[in-house]
C-alpha cells in the first residue's frame, strides 16, 4: 500500500513544477505528516525530492529527475479510455485506476503538454442522466463491472415483476442509458444475448470460472439493435391525428422520433387547410394522451374515439378555465398574484 502511494507521489511531483504538503495530502488522501515522512523515505531511497521552506514552499523534484515507473497495467489502460465519463468510473469502482493511469500518462508527457488532461476536462464533460431525475447507483454495479472486465461468469438473482429468478451469466458489457445501468450478457449454455437492468439484481456471486468471449460480439451494434427493438415493441397501438404545420414540426419532440419520422413520410399531402393527417404508432392511449397534449391546439385526434373523447373533455375544461367570463376574485389583473411565491 505504501509503495503504491510513494510511486504516486513521485508521479505527481514529476507532472507538476511543485506541490505543497497540503496538495499532496489531498491527492494521496493522507495527512501532511505522512507526506513529510514519505518525502523523507523517497529522499533516502535516492529520489531527489527537495522541500522548499516557507509560506510559498512545497515539494519538487530536482536535477531533471524522471521515473521509469510509468508503464500502464491493463486495468489502468482500460480505465483510461473511460476517463471522459468520471461519474461512470466512480459507479463502477474504477476511479482509482483511471487516476493512476492519467498520472502516468501526464508524467510521460513533455512539460509543455502536461496540462492536457486539465484543459480537456474543462472542454468536455458528459452528464448522462436525464433532467429532473435523481439517478441512483446500483449497489451491485462494482461487482458486475469487475466480472465484465475479468471475463468471469456470475450467478445473479434477478427481480422480475413479483418474483426472483437465478441466472448463470456470461457478462459481456455494460451500458449506461439515461442514468440507468444495463448488463448485456449471455446465459451460460445458450447462444443468444439478453439485456438486464442492474438495479434489478438482488444478488451477484462472481466465482473464479471464466468464459471465452465471442470475438464477433459488438456491444455498440448489439445495443443499438436491442434499443430499436424495444422502442418498437412497446408501440402496440395506433392513433389517427391531424397536424398543423407547427404540429408537424414539433411532433418528433413529443413522441418517439423514429416513429414520428416514419409516420410523416407515409402520410399523404396536406389538405387545403394545410393540415396533415397521419397514422401514428403509440404505446397506449394513456401515453398518447400525455405526449400529444404537448402539441396543444396544433393537433386534432381523429381516432380512436375514446382518445378523441378525452381531448374533447380537455378542450371543454380549458375553455372553462380560460373563458372571458370569470368569477369574482379569480382575475389575473394587477395585484392578483400575491402570496409567498410572488412576493407581497
XYZ file of C-alpha atoms in Angstrom:
344
model
C 0.000 0.000 0.000
C 2.759 2.462 0.967
C 4.837 1.532 -2.087
C 1.933 2.412 -4.385
C 1.499 5.717 -2.545
C 5.193 6.579 -2.888
C 5.076 5.891 -6.615
C 2.004 8.072 -6.942
C 3.763 10.850 -5.042
C 6.742 10.719 -7.424
C 4.418 10.809 -10.433
C 2.529 13.796 -9.011
C 5.752 15.711 -8.461
C 7.028 14.733 -11.883
C 3.914 16.058 -13.588
C 3.990 19.478 -11.847
C 6.694 22.026 -11.010
C 5.985 21.766 -7.289
C 3.241 20.857 -4.824
C 2.559 21.918 -1.258
C 2.230 19.377 1.523
C -1.498 20.158 1.707
C -1.959 19.492 -2.019
C -0.076 16.210 -1.820
C -2.016 15.162 1.261
C -5.281 15.837 -0.541
C -4.239 13.896 -3.657
C -2.840 10.964 -1.673
C -5.646 11.011 0.899
C -3.225 11.064 3.843
C -2.139 13.596 6.473
C 0.532 16.225 5.876
C 2.692 14.454 8.446
C 2.529 11.295 6.327
C 3.559 13.353 3.282
C 6.617 14.568 5.190
C 7.581 11.026 6.151
C 7.027 9.762 2.586
C 9.194 12.555 1.160
C 11.964 11.621 3.578
C 11.660 7.959 2.579
C 11.931 8.841 -1.110
C 14.969 11.011 -0.474
C 16.671 8.168 1.437
C 15.896 5.848 -1.488
C 17.711 8.162 -3.907
C 14.764 10.053 -5.366
C 15.777 13.760 -5.356
C 12.767 15.236 -3.559
C 13.535 18.771 -2.407
C 11.498 20.645 0.208
C 11.165 24.408 -0.191
C 10.599 26.060 3.163
C 8.342 28.983 3.884
C 4.753 30.014 3.206
C 5.126 29.553 -0.558
C 7.181 26.409 -0.183
C 6.437 22.855 -1.165
C 7.977 19.744 -2.642
C 9.595 19.335 -6.044
C 11.942 17.048 -7.927
C 15.381 18.423 -8.841
C 18.014 17.605 -11.404
C 15.552 16.752 -14.183
C 14.664 13.501 -12.425
C 12.435 11.183 -14.476
C 10.949 7.974 -13.166
C 10.616 4.955 -15.419
C 7.684 3.640 -13.436
C 5.193 4.991 -15.979
C 4.092 1.750 -17.618
C 0.349 1.226 -17.512
C -1.019 -2.076 -16.317
C -4.059 -3.485 -18.082
C -6.688 -2.182 -15.660
C -5.284 1.346 -15.806
C -5.085 1.294 -19.599
C -8.708 0.162 -19.907
C -9.887 2.740 -17.372
C -8.020 5.483 -19.231
C -10.295 5.057 -22.239
C -13.265 5.773 -19.962
C -11.758 8.843 -18.337
C -14.204 11.145 -20.148
C -17.067 9.723 -18.061
C -15.959 10.318 -14.443
C -19.387 9.576 -12.994
C -19.490 6.174 -14.655
C -15.954 5.431 -13.451
C -16.932 6.160 -9.856
C -20.034 3.998 -10.057
C -18.078 1.042 -11.487
C -15.313 1.373 -8.902
C -12.644 2.344 -11.452
C -11.877 5.895 -10.354
C -8.567 4.991 -8.674
C -7.334 3.038 -11.702
C -8.185 5.915 -14.028
C -6.471 8.414 -11.735
C -3.285 6.330 -11.705
C -3.390 5.960 -15.478
C -3.780 9.705 -16.022
C -0.878 10.391 -13.691
C 1.385 8.005 -15.584
C 0.447 9.494 -18.921
C 0.971 13.007 -17.567
C 4.383 12.041 -16.185
C 5.447 10.714 -19.580
C 4.433 13.865 -21.459
C 6.640 16.789 -22.301
C 6.367 19.681 -19.819
C 4.549 21.783 -22.405
C 1.798 19.148 -22.683
C 1.250 18.323 -19.032
C -1.831 20.500 -18.755
C -3.579 18.453 -21.472
C -5.721 16.497 -19.004
C -6.887 19.675 -17.278
C -7.632 21.568 -20.484
C -9.532 18.576 -21.896
C -11.601 18.235 -18.717
C -12.542 21.916 -18.947
C -13.760 21.491 -22.518
C -15.734 18.244 -22.386
C -17.983 16.762 -19.723
C -20.585 14.023 -20.048
C -23.699 14.222 -17.867
C -25.617 11.077 -18.752
C -28.860 11.166 -16.665
C -32.000 12.901 -17.884
C -33.068 16.231 -16.430
C -35.127 16.270 -13.232
C -34.133 12.741 -12.246
C -32.128 11.653 -9.248
C -30.032 8.724 -10.539
C -29.215 6.011 -8.024
C -26.127 3.888 -8.409
C -26.961 0.165 -8.073
C -25.060 -1.210 -5.098
C -24.056 -4.338 -7.019
C -22.671 -2.453 -10.028
C -18.977 -2.613 -8.982
C -19.166 -6.405 -8.589
C -20.772 -6.743 -12.015
C -18.266 -4.351 -13.604
C -15.362 -6.292 -12.096
C -16.699 -9.517 -13.631
C -17.169 -7.809 -17.010
C -13.560 -6.580 -17.062
C -12.241 -10.006 -15.991
C -14.475 -12.203 -18.242
C -15.746 -14.109 -15.194
C -19.067 -15.920 -15.017
C -21.550 -14.654 -12.454
C -24.568 -16.137 -10.734
C -27.202 -13.482 -10.223
C -30.618 -13.226 -8.661
C -32.840 -11.043 -10.827
C -36.103 -9.398 -9.797
C -38.760 -9.917 -12.458
C -42.207 -8.474 -11.704
C -43.314 -10.192 -8.473
C -40.751 -12.979 -8.461
C -36.996 -13.528 -8.480
C -35.034 -15.862 -10.729
C -31.453 -17.143 -10.633
C -29.281 -16.990 -13.742
C -25.742 -18.083 -14.563
C -24.461 -15.403 -16.901
C -21.503 -14.582 -19.089
C -21.317 -10.775 -18.632
C -20.156 -9.194 -21.899
C -20.681 -5.475 -21.452
C -22.242 -2.620 -19.517
C -24.355 0.193 -20.960
C -25.330 3.439 -19.222
C -28.544 4.739 -20.775
C -30.198 7.900 -19.438
C -28.779 7.279 -15.950
C -29.767 3.586 -15.883
C -27.165 0.785 -15.985
C -27.762 -2.318 -18.115
C -25.808 -5.561 -18.473
C -25.573 -7.260 -21.864
C -24.956 -10.918 -21.120
C -25.419 -14.461 -22.352
C -26.979 -17.191 -20.218
C -24.451 -19.977 -19.758
C -25.119 -22.715 -22.296
C -27.152 -20.509 -24.650
C -26.206 -18.654 -27.805
C -28.431 -15.587 -27.624
C -27.668 -12.416 -25.680
C -30.050 -10.633 -23.339
C -30.214 -7.301 -21.511
C -30.642 -6.971 -17.738
C -31.183 -3.876 -15.604
C -28.507 -3.782 -12.919
C -30.842 -2.168 -10.377
C -32.994 -5.305 -10.517
C -30.167 -7.546 -9.342
C -30.653 -8.556 -5.704
C -27.531 -10.755 -5.502
C -24.355 -11.222 -7.537
C -21.846 -14.013 -6.983
C -18.750 -13.888 -9.172
C -16.721 -17.093 -8.923
C -13.348 -17.980 -10.396
C -14.742 -19.514 -13.586
C -14.011 -17.598 -16.762
C -15.666 -17.701 -20.150
C -14.256 -17.306 -23.620
C -15.671 -14.225 -25.294
C -17.271 -14.401 -28.701
C -14.926 -12.120 -30.640
C -17.708 -11.282 -33.104
C -19.840 -9.703 -30.382
C -20.105 -5.945 -30.976
C -21.506 -4.181 -27.903
C -22.488 -0.844 -29.561
C -24.133 -2.603 -32.514
C -25.944 -5.067 -30.223
C -27.244 -2.263 -28.013
C -28.439 -0.169 -30.962
C -30.352 -3.157 -32.345
C -31.931 -4.054 -28.993
C -32.809 -0.446 -28.220
C -34.609 -0.122 -31.550
C -36.403 -3.440 -30.999
C -37.504 -2.325 -27.546
C -38.741 1.034 -28.792
C -40.819 -0.676 -31.472
C -42.076 -3.469 -29.212
C -43.856 -1.066 -26.864
C -45.686 0.714 -29.713
C -48.697 -1.601 -29.707
C -51.470 0.871 -30.543
C -52.232 3.443 -33.247
C -53.853 6.852 -33.329
C -55.020 8.930 -36.281
C -54.315 12.640 -35.954
C -54.392 15.892 -37.908
C -51.452 18.246 -37.506
C -50.908 21.889 -38.357
C -47.595 22.898 -39.925
C -46.298 23.767 -36.461
C -47.588 20.448 -35.129
C -45.675 18.592 -37.855
C -42.506 20.395 -36.847
C -42.956 19.639 -33.157
C -44.175 16.041 -33.447
C -40.707 14.368 -33.241
C -40.107 16.190 -29.945
C -43.373 14.922 -28.437
C -43.321 11.219 -29.399
C -40.732 8.619 -30.414
C -38.674 10.474 -33.068
C -38.183 7.497 -35.376
C -41.885 6.602 -35.321
C -42.772 10.231 -35.983
C -40.448 10.445 -38.974
C -41.801 7.225 -40.471
C -45.415 8.270 -39.943
C -44.753 11.647 -41.556
C -43.053 10.027 -44.552
C -46.019 7.667 -45.074
C -48.640 10.416 -44.845
C -50.419 11.926 -47.838
C -50.023 15.574 -48.820
C -51.575 18.202 -46.503
C -55.162 19.226 -47.189
C -56.335 22.566 -48.497
C -56.213 23.930 -44.943
C -52.538 22.983 -44.639
C -53.199 20.301 -42.016
C -51.669 16.831 -42.417
C -53.479 13.604 -41.494
C -51.397 10.605 -40.443
C -51.474 7.331 -38.503
C -49.041 7.244 -35.586
C -47.910 4.153 -33.616
C -48.062 4.727 -29.846
C -47.540 2.754 -26.661
C -51.115 3.168 -25.379
C -53.997 5.640 -25.255
C -52.746 6.925 -21.884
C -49.219 7.560 -23.176
C -50.549 9.108 -26.403
C -52.753 11.440 -24.362
C -49.760 12.642 -22.363
C -47.466 13.014 -25.368
C -49.891 14.650 -27.789
C -51.146 17.083 -25.147
C -47.778 18.816 -25.509
C -48.819 19.921 -29.004
C -51.897 21.760 -27.690
C -54.084 23.225 -30.453
C -51.648 22.096 -33.169
C -53.081 18.556 -33.145
C -56.556 17.075 -33.542
C -57.113 13.428 -32.592
C -59.475 11.678 -35.006
C -59.270 8.087 -33.716
C -59.698 6.093 -31.591
C -62.966 7.562 -30.365
C -62.045 7.023 -26.704
C -58.891 9.134 -27.043
C -60.727 11.827 -29.017
C -63.283 11.971 -26.190
C -60.502 12.615 -23.664
C -59.150 15.505 -25.730
C -62.698 16.844 -26.177
C -63.096 16.855 -22.424
C -59.687 18.559 -22.052
C -60.766 21.261 -24.505
C -64.033 21.822 -22.625
C -62.217 22.172 -19.295
C -59.617 24.517 -20.786
C -62.362 26.678 -22.251
C -63.890 26.913 -18.792
C -60.566 27.908 -17.258
C -59.648 30.482 -19.876
C -63.074 31.802 -20.831
C -63.649 35.571 -20.777
C -66.278 35.384 -18.019
C -64.526 34.721 -14.700
C -65.987 34.569 -11.225
C -65.233 37.453 -8.846
C -61.910 37.042 -7.080
C -60.318 34.947 -9.809
C -58.987 37.723 -12.028
C -55.363 37.891 -13.055
C -55.033 41.645 -13.223
C -52.508 43.750 -11.301
C -52.213 42.588 -7.716
C -53.976 39.281 -8.327
C -50.811 37.220 -7.898
C -49.986 37.609 -4.239
C -48.548 35.385 -1.570
C -45.185 33.890 -0.604
C -44.377 32.646 -4.119
C -44.851 36.023 -5.740
C -43.827 38.445 -3.004
C -46.222 40.780 -1.229
